[in-house]
DNA sequence: CGAGGGTTTGAAGTGCATCAAATAGTGTGG
DNA sequence: CCACACTATTTGATGCACTTCAAACCCTCG
């Protein structure tokens, strides 16, 4: 299979571009540039005019905003197969966040004008984008709820529950793993690494988990979801998983 | 001017419906029902199937989500001239929150199917809705940043700054007022009433404000914005004001 | 004037942050 | 394969911010 076809398929595997017209996908592939990033490398900067949007081929990308006094608020931690900075196409706005590679990564950069033009000309695409951003907005509402109502231990529990497959059937001895650094998980949840470590210990005791490095064993899914979701408006398995 | 025309104009004054086709506005007006609400009355319930969306004619409406253990997370506090529950039309989803009148109020209820059908058939409307929800999503990202980075006093300062007119030119002795109960402001900011009271006192001293009941006098706008916005990625006057 | 809700104050507790330092884990070059 | 360097993670000690519970105060409105 050709390089071109690979790229087309990759783009089509995203929710936003799944039903995009062939002409758009072709143009995107033609004008795309692959970029290798080293750990810590900044890709785009919050409030800069948006010129490109990106597809992640390899690695983890952190998007965040930074206050004057140097603290960060994480917007998202993104993995291969996901897009970022695509939302600037929806309202022709500057980048809403800074993006940085958290490890050596590889991304595809594409002109955002191709996307925004397509949204302007294709009603299907506009409706699809509407559905997409709608979903994202709901996830943000859910996140705000979490920040407001959950304790640190519950936030971690919620994070772990979201790692599970939607069709999870077993309820005992489920194994999974933190997909990236605990420090980064902590940042994503808006808590300090030290607090994360202590809260995780509390979660182990309270909700019956084992942790070895990044490996997690959930001995009792019901215990975990009960502890975690009592401070949330949704019950496990909740819909707004990212 | 007829009642019908009044309603049409009212609907057109909202961002979402500003450029809606006449046919939609007409249908909405025809199928609208005016409802009087008493304080505390529940209008819609989170996760119920969405049947209507609403325009606020009078009063303040609180939208929120509630956890199993009875705590609330405020989504928005809405005033006359605003819509709510309209977002369910964008992805045909159930209500994303419960809505309650915080005081005696009057609203217009309209079938959400009229709106969602129009979005499906009118590309202009879809694009407009996309822009609209995009903006809202950005506001949510901004809110998350606030929850993560700001102290209680800074949250209040930020709230006050957002009360000012966008074209505010004076920088000393500016007068404004809390638009609703301090308790409700506290809830919107995700803090307790007691904490609100104490944090407001701190803000008065630190940022040179006077407060009498709900009346606020900002003696030095620069002092206020400097104190408040140092914990935020945006500088006053910031764009994502609601 | 009295009732009730909004608001403030006080006292005490909890959870998280911070600072400092020890430990574990990982990748490197010798 | 080991020692070193570097980073991630944990632990300890302490402080601060916010919450909680209780009670007083204040303001409005019937």
Short mmCIF file of C-alpha atoms (C1' of nucleotides) in Angstrom, two decimals:
data_model
loop_
_atom_site.label_atom_id
_atom_site.label_comp_id
_atom_site.label_asym_id
_atom_site.label_seq_id
_atom_site.Cartn_x
_atom_site.Cartn_y
_atom_site.Cartn_z
CA UNK A 1 0.00 0.00 0.00
CA UNK A 2 1.37 3.39 -0.94
CA UNK A 3 2.44 6.08 1.47
CA UNK A 4 -0.40 8.24 0.16
CA UNK A 5 -3.02 5.63 0.87
CA UNK A 6 -1.64 5.10 4.35
CA UNK A 7 -1.99 8.77 5.08
CA UNK A 8 -5.50 8.93 3.64
CA UNK A 9 -6.58 6.04 5.78
CA UNK A 10 -4.96 7.54 8.84
CA UNK A 11 -6.81 10.81 8.37
CA UNK A 12 -10.07 9.02 7.72
CA UNK A 13 -9.69 7.14 10.98
CA UNK A 14 -10.32 10.39 12.88
CA UNK A 15 -13.88 11.24 13.82
CA UNK A 16 -13.72 14.67 12.21
CA UNK A 17 -12.45 13.51 8.84
CA UNK A 18 -14.14 10.10 8.72
CA UNK A 19 -16.72 11.28 6.21
CA UNK A 20 -14.79 14.04 4.55
CA UNK A 21 -14.98 14.20 0.74
CA UNK A 22 -12.14 12.48 -1.11
CA UNK A 23 -11.11 15.80 -2.60
CA UNK A 24 -10.37 17.23 0.85
CA UNK A 25 -8.43 14.21 2.02
CA UNK A 26 -6.39 14.26 -1.18
CA UNK A 27 -5.54 17.91 -0.79
CA UNK A 28 -4.64 17.45 2.84
CA UNK A 29 -2.32 14.57 2.00
CA UNK A 30 -0.73 16.52 -0.83
CA UNK A 31 -0.04 19.54 1.32
CA UNK A 32 0.90 17.66 4.45
CA UNK A 33 4.37 17.72 5.89
CA UNK A 34 5.67 15.09 8.25
CA UNK A 35 7.67 16.41 11.20
CA UNK A 36 9.85 14.64 13.72
CA UNK A 37 9.78 16.18 17.17
CA UNK A 38 12.08 15.69 20.08
CA UNK A 39 10.87 15.61 23.64
CA UNK A 40 9.90 19.03 24.94
CA UNK A 41 9.65 20.59 21.51
CA UNK A 42 7.01 23.30 21.13
CA UNK A 43 4.80 22.93 18.06
CA UNK A 44 2.38 25.84 18.21
CA UNK A 45 1.93 28.70 20.64
CA UNK A 46 -1.28 29.88 22.27
CA UNK A 47 -2.77 32.97 20.58
CA UNK A 48 -0.56 32.77 17.50
CA UNK A 49 -2.51 32.98 14.22
CA UNK A 50 -3.56 29.48 13.22
CA UNK A 51 -1.82 28.25 10.09
CA UNK A 52 -1.77 24.50 10.49
CA UNK A 53 -3.56 21.70 12.17
CA UNK A 54 -1.98 18.37 13.02
CA UNK A 55 -2.36 14.64 13.01
CA UNK A 56 -0.34 12.62 15.51
CA UNK A 57 1.55 9.67 14.03
CA UNK A 58 3.69 8.79 17.02
CA UNK A 59 4.22 9.98 20.58
CA UNK A 60 2.14 12.03 23.01
CA UNK A 61 1.32 15.69 22.59
CA UNK A 62 0.41 17.96 25.47
CA UNK A 63 -1.76 21.02 24.84
CA UNK A 64 -1.89 23.65 27.57
CA UNK A 65 -2.25 27.31 28.47
CA UNK A 66 0.15 29.19 30.67
CA UNK A 67 -0.47 32.03 33.10
CA UNK A 68 1.74 35.07 33.56
CA UNK A 69 3.16 33.56 36.74
CA UNK A 70 4.22 30.41 34.92
CA UNK A 71 1.64 27.81 35.90
CA UNK A 72 0.13 25.54 33.31
CA UNK A 73 -3.44 24.43 32.75
CA UNK A 74 -3.57 21.29 30.63
CA UNK A 75 -6.15 21.29 27.87
CA UNK A 76 -5.49 17.76 26.64
CA UNK A 77 -2.97 14.98 26.34
CA UNK A 78 -3.25 13.52 22.86
CA UNK A 79 -2.15 10.22 21.39
CA UNK A 80 -1.42 8.82 17.91
CA UNK A 81 -4.47 8.91 15.67
CA UNK A 82 -5.79 12.15 17.12
CA UNK A 83 -5.89 15.64 15.65
CA UNK A 84 -5.07 18.90 17.37
CA UNK A 85 -5.44 22.61 16.59
CA UNK A 86 -8.27 21.59 14.24
CA UNK A 87 -10.71 23.64 16.34
CA UNK A 88 -9.23 26.88 15.06
CA UNK A 89 -10.80 26.06 11.71
CA UNK A 90 -14.29 26.21 13.19
CA UNK A 91 -14.24 29.90 14.00
CA UNK A 92 -11.07 31.10 12.26
CA UNK A 93 -9.48 31.88 15.58
CA UNK A 94 -5.87 31.86 16.74
CA UNK A 95 -4.52 28.76 18.44
CA UNK A 96 -6.38 28.23 21.71
CA UNK A 97 -3.40 26.57 23.36
CA UNK A 98 0.29 25.82 23.18
CA UNK A 99 1.23 22.32 22.03
CA UNK A 100 4.35 20.46 23.09
CA UNK A 101 5.73 16.97 22.49
CA UNK A 102 6.03 15.11 25.80
CA UNK A 103 8.37 12.61 24.20
CA UNK A 104 10.01 12.05 20.83
CA UNK A 105 7.08 12.19 18.43
CA UNK A 106 6.06 12.38 14.83
CA UNK A 107 3.23 14.51 13.47
CA UNK A 108 1.69 15.49 10.19
CA UNK A 109 1.12 19.20 9.68
CA UNK A 110 -1.56 20.41 7.27
CA UNK A 111 -2.74 23.88 6.23
CA UNK A 112 -5.74 24.80 8.31
CA UNK A 113 -7.15 26.84 5.45
CA UNK A 114 -7.95 23.64 3.57
CA UNK A 115 -10.07 22.51 6.45
CA UNK A 116 -11.82 25.79 7.12
CA UNK A 117 -12.54 26.31 3.42
CA UNK A 118 -14.03 22.86 3.20
CA UNK A 119 -16.26 23.58 6.15
CA UNK A 120 -17.44 26.74 4.43
CA UNK A 121 -18.27 24.96 1.20
CA UNK A 122 -19.49 21.56 2.33
CA UNK A 123 -22.67 21.50 4.43
CA UNK A 124 -22.05 17.88 5.36
CA UNK A 125 -18.67 18.76 6.72
CA UNK A 126 -20.06 21.71 8.67
CA UNK A 127 -22.71 19.53 10.26
CA UNK A 128 -20.16 16.88 11.06
CA UNK A 129 -17.85 19.43 12.62
CA UNK A 130 -20.77 20.77 14.62
CA UNK A 131 -21.45 17.35 16.04
CA UNK A 132 -17.77 16.90 16.78
CA UNK A 133 -17.23 20.15 18.61
CA UNK A 134 -20.53 19.70 20.43
CA UNK A 135 -19.21 16.48 21.85
CA UNK A 136 -15.99 18.17 22.87
CA UNK A 137 -17.85 20.94 24.59
CA UNK A 138 -19.79 18.41 26.58
CA UNK A 139 -16.58 16.73 27.62
CA UNK A 140 -15.36 20.09 28.87
CA UNK A 141 -18.53 20.56 30.91
CA UNK A 142 -17.90 17.13 32.35
CA UNK A 143 -14.31 18.07 33.15
CA UNK A 144 -15.43 21.17 34.99
CA UNK A 145 -17.79 19.03 37.00
CA UNK A 146 -14.90 16.76 37.91
CA UNK A 147 -12.69 19.63 38.98
CA UNK A 148 -15.46 20.98 41.18
CA UNK A 149 -16.80 17.83 42.76
CA UNK A 150 -14.10 15.16 42.87
CA UNK A 151 -11.29 14.66 45.35
CA UNK A 152 -7.80 13.92 44.08
CA UNK A 153 -8.27 10.19 44.67
CA UNK A 154 -11.58 10.21 42.82
CA UNK A 155 -10.05 12.06 39.90
CA UNK A 156 -7.44 9.34 39.59
CA UNK A 157 -10.10 6.64 39.87
CA UNK A 158 -12.07 8.33 37.12
CA UNK A 159 -8.96 8.55 34.96
CA UNK A 160 -8.35 4.81 35.42
CA UNK A 161 -11.96 3.91 34.62
CA UNK A 162 -11.66 5.84 31.37
CA UNK A 163 -8.72 3.67 30.36
CA UNK A 164 -10.95 0.61 30.20
CA UNK A 165 -12.56 -0.65 27.02
CA UNK A 166 -16.17 0.48 26.57
CA UNK A 167 -17.22 -3.16 26.29
CA UNK A 168 -15.44 -4.19 29.49
CA UNK A 169 -17.30 -7.20 30.85
CA UNK A 170 -15.08 -8.60 33.60
CA UNK A 171 -15.49 -6.98 36.98
CA UNK A 172 -12.56 -8.51 38.85
CA UNK A 173 -8.80 -8.45 38.34
CA UNK A 174 -8.82 -6.17 35.35
CA UNK A 175 -5.39 -5.12 34.16
CA UNK A 176 -4.49 -1.87 32.49
CA UNK A 177 -1.73 0.72 32.64
CA UNK A 178 -1.06 4.43 32.85
CA UNK A 179 -0.46 5.46 29.25
CA UNK A 180 2.14 8.07 30.21
CA UNK A 181 4.10 9.49 33.13
CA UNK A 182 2.34 9.78 36.44
CA UNK A 183 3.59 13.34 36.61
CA UNK A 184 1.77 14.04 33.37
CA UNK A 185 -1.39 12.31 34.56
CA UNK A 186 -1.22 14.48 37.65
CA UNK A 187 -0.92 17.62 35.52
CA UNK A 188 -3.83 16.52 33.34
CA UNK A 189 -5.93 16.10 36.49
CA UNK A 190 -4.80 19.46 37.85
CA UNK A 191 -2.98 18.12 40.90
CA UNK A 192 0.64 18.07 42.06
CA UNK A 193 2.83 14.96 41.60
CA UNK A 194 3.23 14.59 45.37
CA UNK A 195 -0.50 14.77 45.90
CA UNK A 196 -0.97 12.31 43.07
CA UNK A 197 1.33 9.80 44.72
CA UNK A 198 -0.44 10.07 48.06
CA UNK A 199 -3.92 10.05 46.57
CA UNK A 200 -3.07 6.97 44.53
CA UNK A 201 -2.01 5.20 47.69
CA UNK A 202 -5.30 6.14 49.29
CA UNK A 203 -7.15 4.89 46.21
CA UNK A 204 -5.33 1.55 46.39
CA UNK A 205 -6.52 1.03 49.93
CA UNK A 206 -10.03 2.39 49.52
CA UNK A 207 -10.94 0.91 46.17
CA UNK A 208 -8.84 -2.22 46.18
CA UNK A 209 -6.28 -1.70 43.43
CA UNK A 210 -2.72 -2.84 42.91
CA UNK A 211 -0.17 -0.60 41.26
CA UNK A 212 3.27 -1.63 40.06
CA UNK A 213 4.99 1.12 38.17
CA UNK A 214 2.53 2.01 35.45
CA UNK A 215 0.67 -1.31 35.68
CA UNK A 216 -2.73 -1.23 37.32
CA UNK A 217 -4.81 -4.15 38.53
CA UNK A 218 -8.41 -3.42 39.45
CA UNK A 219 -9.41 -6.17 41.87
CA UNK A 220 -12.99 -5.01 42.12
CA UNK A 221 -14.46 -2.80 39.43
CA UNK A 222 -17.63 -2.15 41.37
CA UNK A 223 -15.73 -0.94 44.40
CA UNK A 224 -13.71 1.40 42.20
CA UNK A 225 -16.61 2.82 40.26
CA UNK A 226 -18.66 3.24 43.40
CA UNK A 227 -15.92 5.15 45.18
CA UNK A 228 -15.13 7.25 42.13
CA UNK A 229 -18.51 8.01 40.63
CA UNK A 230 -20.31 8.98 43.82
CA UNK A 231 -18.96 12.49 43.25
CA UNK A 232 -20.15 12.68 39.65
CA UNK A 233 -23.45 13.18 37.85
CA UNK A 234 -22.76 10.20 35.58
CA UNK A 235 -22.50 6.56 36.51
CA UNK A 236 -19.91 4.11 35.22
CA UNK A 237 -19.57 3.39 32.38
CA UNK A 238 -20.16 7.00 31.53
CA UNK A 239 -20.54 8.34 28.03
CA UNK A 240 -18.20 11.29 27.96
CA UNK A 241 -15.05 9.20 27.89
CA UNK A 242 -12.42 10.80 25.82
CA UNK B 1 -45.75 46.54 17.43
CA UNK B 2 -47.44 43.17 17.63
CA UNK B 3 -46.65 40.46 20.14
CA UNK B 4 -45.42 38.29 17.25
CA UNK B 5 -42.96 40.91 16.07
CA UNK B 6 -41.70 41.42 19.61
CA UNK B 7 -40.96 37.74 19.90
CA UNK B 8 -39.28 37.60 16.51
CA UNK B 9 -37.04 40.48 17.43
CA UNK B 10 -36.25 38.96 20.78
CA UNK B 11 -35.17 35.68 19.17
CA UNK B 12 -33.16 37.50 16.56
CA UNK B 13 -31.27 39.33 19.27
CA UNK B 14 -29.56 36.09 20.24
CA UNK B 15 -26.27 35.22 18.59
CA UNK B 16 -27.48 31.81 17.47
CA UNK B 17 -30.66 33.00 15.78
CA UNK B 18 -29.46 36.40 14.59
CA UNK B 19 -29.17 35.25 11.00
CA UNK B 20 -31.73 32.49 11.01
CA UNK B 21 -34.10 32.37 8.02
CA UNK B 22 -37.46 34.09 8.52
CA UNK B 23 -39.22 30.79 8.07
CA UNK B 24 -37.52 29.33 11.13
CA UNK B 25 -38.19 32.35 13.32
CA UNK B 26 -41.83 32.31 12.27
CA UNK B 27 -42.23 28.65 13.07
CA UNK B 28 -40.50 29.10 16.41
CA UNK B 29 -42.78 31.97 17.34
CA UNK B 30 -45.86 30.06 16.25
CA UNK B 31 -44.96 27.00 18.29
CA UNK B 32 -43.58 28.86 21.28
CA UNK B 33 -45.24 28.80 24.65
CA UNK B 34 -44.64 31.41 27.30
CA UNK B 35 -44.20 30.05 30.82
CA UNK B 36 -44.15 31.79 34.15
CA UNK B 37 -41.83 30.22 36.68
CA UNK B 38 -41.65 30.69 40.40
CA UNK B 39 -38.38 30.74 42.28
CA UNK B 40 -36.81 27.32 42.59
CA UNK B 41 -38.89 25.78 39.84
CA UNK B 42 -37.17 23.08 37.78
CA UNK B 43 -37.54 23.48 34.01
CA UNK B 44 -35.65 20.57 32.50
CA UNK B 45 -33.71 17.69 34.02
CA UNK B 46 -30.23 16.51 33.12
CA UNK B 47 -30.24 13.43 30.84
CA UNK B 48 -33.93 13.65 30.00
CA UNK B 49 -34.63 13.46 26.24
CA UNK B 50 -34.51 16.97 24.81
CA UNK B 51 -37.86 18.23 23.61
CA UNK B 52 -37.63 21.98 23.98
CA UNK B 53 -35.16 24.76 24.09
CA UNK B 54 -35.77 28.08 25.79
CA UNK B 55 -35.46 31.82 25.57
CA UNK B 56 -35.33 33.81 28.81
CA UNK B 57 -37.70 36.77 28.95
CA UNK B 58 -37.34 37.61 32.62
CA UNK B 59 -35.39 36.41 35.64
CA UNK B 60 -32.23 34.34 36.07
CA UNK B 61 -31.89 30.67 35.18
CA UNK B 62 -29.32 28.37 36.73
CA UNK B 63 -28.12 25.32 34.79
CA UNK B 64 -26.25 22.68 36.73
CA UNK B 65 -25.39 19.02 37.15
CA UNK B 66 -25.75 17.11 40.37
CA UNK B 67 -23.70 14.25 41.76
CA UNK B 68 -25.04 11.21 43.54
CA UNK B 69 -24.01 12.67 46.87
CA UNK B 70 -26.00 15.84 46.23
CA UNK B 71 -23.40 18.43 45.29
CA UNK B 72 -23.97 20.73 42.35
CA UNK B 73 -21.66 21.85 39.60
CA UNK B 74 -22.94 25.02 37.95
CA UNK B 75 -22.83 25.04 34.17
CA UNK B 76 -24.13 28.58 33.70
CA UNK B 77 -26.20 31.38 35.18
CA UNK B 78 -28.29 32.86 32.39
CA UNK B 79 -30.07 36.16 32.03
CA UNK B 80 -32.90 37.59 29.92
CA UNK B 81 -32.11 37.53 26.22
CA UNK B 82 -30.17 34.27 26.41
CA UNK B 83 -31.07 30.79 25.21
CA UNK B 84 -30.58 27.53 27.02
CA UNK B 85 -30.82 23.83 26.15
CA UNK B 86 -30.23 24.85 22.54
CA UNK B 87 -27.05 22.81 22.47
CA UNK B 88 -29.00 19.57 22.47
CA UNK B 89 -30.03 20.42 18.92
CA UNK B 90 -26.43 20.27 17.74
CA UNK B 91 -25.96 16.57 18.35
CA UNK B 92 -29.48 15.36 19.10
CA UNK B 93 -28.49 14.57 22.65
CA UNK B 94 -30.44 14.56 25.91
CA UNK B 95 -30.31 17.65 28.11
CA UNK B 96 -26.76 18.16 29.33
CA UNK B 97 -27.89 19.80 32.56
CA UNK B 98 -30.78 20.55 34.87
CA UNK B 99 -32.23 24.07 34.65
CA UNK B 100 -33.87 25.91 37.52
CA UNK B 101 -35.28 29.41 38.01
CA UNK B 102 -33.30 31.22 40.70
CA UNK B 103 -36.11 33.74 41.07
CA UNK B 104 -39.57 34.32 39.62
CA UNK B 105 -38.96 34.22 35.89
CA UNK B 106 -40.56 34.05 32.50
CA UNK B 107 -39.35 31.94 29.61
CA UNK B 108 -40.37 30.97 26.11
CA UNK B 109 -40.29 27.28 25.33
CA UNK B 110 -39.89 26.09 21.74
CA UNK B 111 -39.70 22.63 20.15
CA UNK B 112 -36.07 21.71 19.73
CA UNK B 113 -36.91 19.68 16.63
CA UNK B 114 -37.56 22.91 14.72
CA UNK B 115 -34.04 24.02 15.49
CA UNK B 116 -32.31 20.72 14.79
CA UNK B 117 -34.21 20.24 11.55
CA UNK B 118 -33.22 23.69 10.43
CA UNK B 119 -29.60 22.95 11.18
CA UNK B 120 -29.86 19.80 9.08
CA UNK B 121 -31.37 21.63 6.10
CA UNK B 122 -29.69 25.01 6.19
CA UNK B 123 -25.91 25.06 5.68
CA UNK B 124 -25.75 28.68 6.81
CA UNK B 125 -27.39 27.77 10.04
CA UNK B 126 -25.08 24.81 10.57
CA UNK B 127 -22.04 26.97 10.04
CA UNK B 128 -23.42 29.61 12.34
CA UNK B 129 -24.13 27.04 15.03
CA UNK B 130 -20.62 25.69 14.59
CA UNK B 131 -19.16 29.11 15.24
CA UNK B 132 -21.43 29.55 18.21
CA UNK B 133 -20.63 26.28 19.93
CA UNK B 134 -16.96 26.73 19.12
CA UNK B 135 -17.00 29.94 21.10
CA UNK B 136 -18.74 28.23 23.96
CA UNK B 137 -16.21 25.45 24.00
CA UNK B 138 -13.44 27.99 24.23
CA UNK B 139 -15.16 29.64 27.15
CA UNK B 140 -15.25 26.28 28.87
CA UNK B 141 -11.53 25.80 28.30
CA UNK B 142 -11.04 29.22 29.83
CA UNK B 143 -13.20 28.26 32.79
CA UNK B 144 -11.16 25.14 33.40
CA UNK B 145 -8.05 27.29 33.37
CA UNK B 146 -9.62 29.53 35.98
CA UNK B 147 -10.57 26.63 38.23
CA UNK B 148 -7.05 25.28 38.01
CA UNK B 149 -4.98 28.43 38.36
CA UNK B 150 -6.92 31.08 40.23
CA UNK B 151 -7.39 31.56 43.97
CA UNK B 152 -10.85 32.31 45.30
CA UNK B 153 -10.10 36.03 45.47
CA UNK B 154 -8.84 36.02 41.91
CA UNK B 155 -11.93 34.19 40.70
CA UNK B 156 -14.09 36.91 42.22
CA UNK B 157 -11.89 39.60 40.71
CA UNK B 158 -12.25 37.95 37.32
CA UNK B 159 -16.00 37.75 37.75
CA UNK B 160 -16.15 41.47 38.52
CA UNK B 161 -13.96 42.41 35.56
CA UNK B 162 -16.34 40.50 33.30
CA UNK B 163 -19.21 42.66 34.51
CA UNK B 164 -17.64 45.72 32.93
CA UNK B 165 -18.54 47.00 29.50
CA UNK B 166 -16.13 45.88 26.77
CA UNK B 167 -15.50 49.52 25.91
CA UNK B 168 -14.72 50.52 29.47
CA UNK B 169 -12.41 53.54 29.30
CA UNK B 170 -12.25 54.91 32.85
CA UNK B 171 -9.72 53.28 35.08
CA UNK B 172 -10.67 54.77 38.45
CA UNK B 173 -13.82 54.71 40.56
CA UNK B 174 -15.81 52.46 38.28
CA UNK B 175 -19.16 51.39 39.65
CA UNK B 176 -20.96 48.15 38.96
CA UNK B 177 -22.92 45.54 40.86
CA UNK B 178 -23.30 41.85 41.41
CA UNK B 179 -26.14 40.83 39.09
CA UNK B 180 -27.47 38.20 41.50
CA UNK B 181 -27.02 36.77 44.97
CA UNK B 182 -23.51 36.45 46.29
CA UNK B 183 -24.35 32.88 47.22
CA UNK B 184 -25.11 32.22 43.58
CA UNK B 185 -21.96 33.96 42.40
CA UNK B 186 -20.04 31.75 44.81
CA UNK B 187 -21.70 28.63 43.39
CA UNK B 188 -20.92 29.75 39.84
CA UNK B 189 -17.28 30.16 40.83
CA UNK B 190 -17.25 26.79 42.55
CA UNK B 191 -16.59 28.08 46.07
CA UNK B 192 -18.55 28.13 49.33
CA UNK B 193 -20.50 31.22 50.45
CA UNK B 194 -18.30 31.57 53.53
CA UNK B 195 -15.16 31.39 51.46
CA UNK B 196 -16.67 33.89 49.05
CA UNK B 197 -17.30 36.36 51.84
CA UNK B 198 -13.78 36.06 53.19
CA UNK B 199 -12.14 36.11 49.78
CA UNK B 200 -14.11 39.22 48.83
CA UNK B 201 -12.80 40.95 51.93
CA UNK B 202 -9.29 40.01 50.93
CA UNK B 203 -9.91 41.29 47.42
CA UNK B 204 -11.16 44.62 48.79
CA UNK B 205 -7.92 45.13 50.66
CA UNK B 206 -5.55 43.78 48.03
CA UNK B 207 -7.08 45.28 44.91
CA UNK B 208 -8.64 48.42 46.35
CA UNK B 209 -12.38 47.91 45.97
CA UNK B 210 -15.40 49.05 47.94
CA UNK B 211 -18.40 46.79 48.36
CA UNK B 212 -21.78 47.82 49.75
CA UNK B 213 -24.32 45.05 49.44
CA UNK B 214 -24.27 44.21 45.78
CA UNK B 215 -22.72 47.55 44.76
CA UNK B 216 -19.08 47.47 43.73
CA UNK B 217 -16.71 50.37 43.30
CA UNK B 218 -13.42 49.67 41.60
CA UNK B 219 -11.06 52.39 42.76
CA UNK B 220 -8.21 51.26 40.57
CA UNK B 221 -8.90 49.07 37.57
CA UNK B 222 -5.23 48.42 36.93
CA UNK B 223 -4.67 47.17 40.45
CA UNK B 224 -7.64 44.85 40.12
CA UNK B 225 -6.74 43.45 36.73
CA UNK B 226 -3.13 43.01 37.73
CA UNK B 227 -4.03 41.08 40.86
CA UNK B 228 -6.63 39.01 39.07
CA UNK B 229 -5.09 38.25 35.72
CA UNK B 230 -1.62 37.28 36.91
CA UNK B 231 -3.02 33.77 37.34
CA UNK B 232 -4.50 33.61 33.86
CA UNK B 233 -3.21 33.14 30.33
CA UNK B 234 -5.24 36.13 29.10
CA UNK B 235 -4.80 39.76 30.01
CA UNK B 236 -7.61 42.21 30.76
CA UNK B 237 -9.71 42.96 28.85
CA UNK B 238 -9.82 39.36 27.79
CA UNK B 239 -11.85 38.03 24.90
CA UNK B 240 -13.65 35.09 26.37
CA UNK B 241 -16.03 37.19 28.40
CA UNK B 242 -19.38 35.57 28.53
"C1'" DC C 1 -42.67 43.80 64.04
"C1'" DG C 2 -41.37 39.33 63.11
"C1'" DA C 3 -39.95 35.61 59.87
"C1'" DG C 4 -36.86 34.00 56.71
"C1'" DG C 5 -33.22 34.06 53.66
"C1'" DG C 6 -28.90 36.07 52.56
"C1'" DT C 7 -24.43 37.25 54.51
"C1'" DT C 8 -20.80 37.49 57.70
"C1'" DT C 9 -17.94 35.83 61.51
"C1'" DG C 10 -15.70 32.44 64.45
"C1'" DA C 11 -13.53 28.09 65.43
"C1'" DA C 12 -11.86 23.89 63.98
"C1'" DG C 13 -10.70 20.44 60.57
"C1'" DT C 14 -9.30 18.64 55.95
"C1'" DG C 15 -7.12 18.39 51.72
"C1'" DC C 16 -3.90 19.90 48.88
"C1'" DA C 17 0.44 22.54 47.96
"C1'" DT C 18 5.03 23.40 48.94
"C1'" DC C 19 9.74 22.59 50.11
"C1'" DA C 20 13.21 19.35 51.02
"C1'" DA C 21 15.22 15.09 50.59
"C1'" DA C 22 15.39 10.18 49.94
"C1'" DT C 23 14.51 6.38 46.77
"C1'" DA C 24 13.54 3.98 42.55
"C1'" DG C 25 13.94 3.61 37.77
"C1'" DT C 26 16.04 4.40 33.20
"C1'" DG C 27 19.34 5.13 29.85
"C1'" DT C 28 24.29 6.13 29.03
"C1'" DG C 29 29.10 5.41 28.37
"C1'" DG C 30 32.91 2.92 29.91
"C1'" DC D 1 27.66 -5.67 33.06
"C1'" DC D 2 28.54 -1.89 36.16
"C1'" DA D 3 28.76 2.92 37.64
"C1'" DC D 4 26.98 7.29 36.78
"C1'" DA D 5 23.70 10.78 35.59
"C1'" DC D 6 19.32 12.08 35.20
"C1'" DT D 7 14.54 11.84 35.79
"C1'" DA D 8 10.44 10.00 37.88
"C1'" DT D 9 8.37 8.88 42.07
"C1'" DT D 10 7.79 8.61 46.84
"C1'" DT D 11 8.10 10.21 51.59
"C1'" DG D 12 8.31 13.52 55.35
"C1'" DA D 13 7.35 17.90 57.47
"C1'" DT D 14 4.97 22.01 57.37
"C1'" DG D 15 1.86 25.68 55.85
"C1'" DC D 16 -2.01 27.58 53.61
"C1'" DA D 17 -6.52 27.71 51.40
"C1'" DC D 18 -10.67 26.27 51.48
"C1'" DT D 19 -14.44 23.68 53.80
"C1'" DT D 20 -17.42 22.63 57.43
"C1'" DC D 21 -20.29 23.46 61.31
"C1'" DA D 22 -22.27 26.75 64.31
"C1'" DA D 23 -24.05 31.01 65.35
"C1'" DA D 24 -24.72 35.83 64.88
"C1'" DC D 25 -26.06 39.57 62.08
"C1'" DC D 26 -28.51 42.01 58.64
"C1'" DC D 27 -31.83 43.07 55.34
"C1'" DT D 28 -36.11 42.69 53.12
"C1'" DC D 29 -40.76 41.90 52.86
"C1'" DG D 30 -45.22 40.46 54.34
#
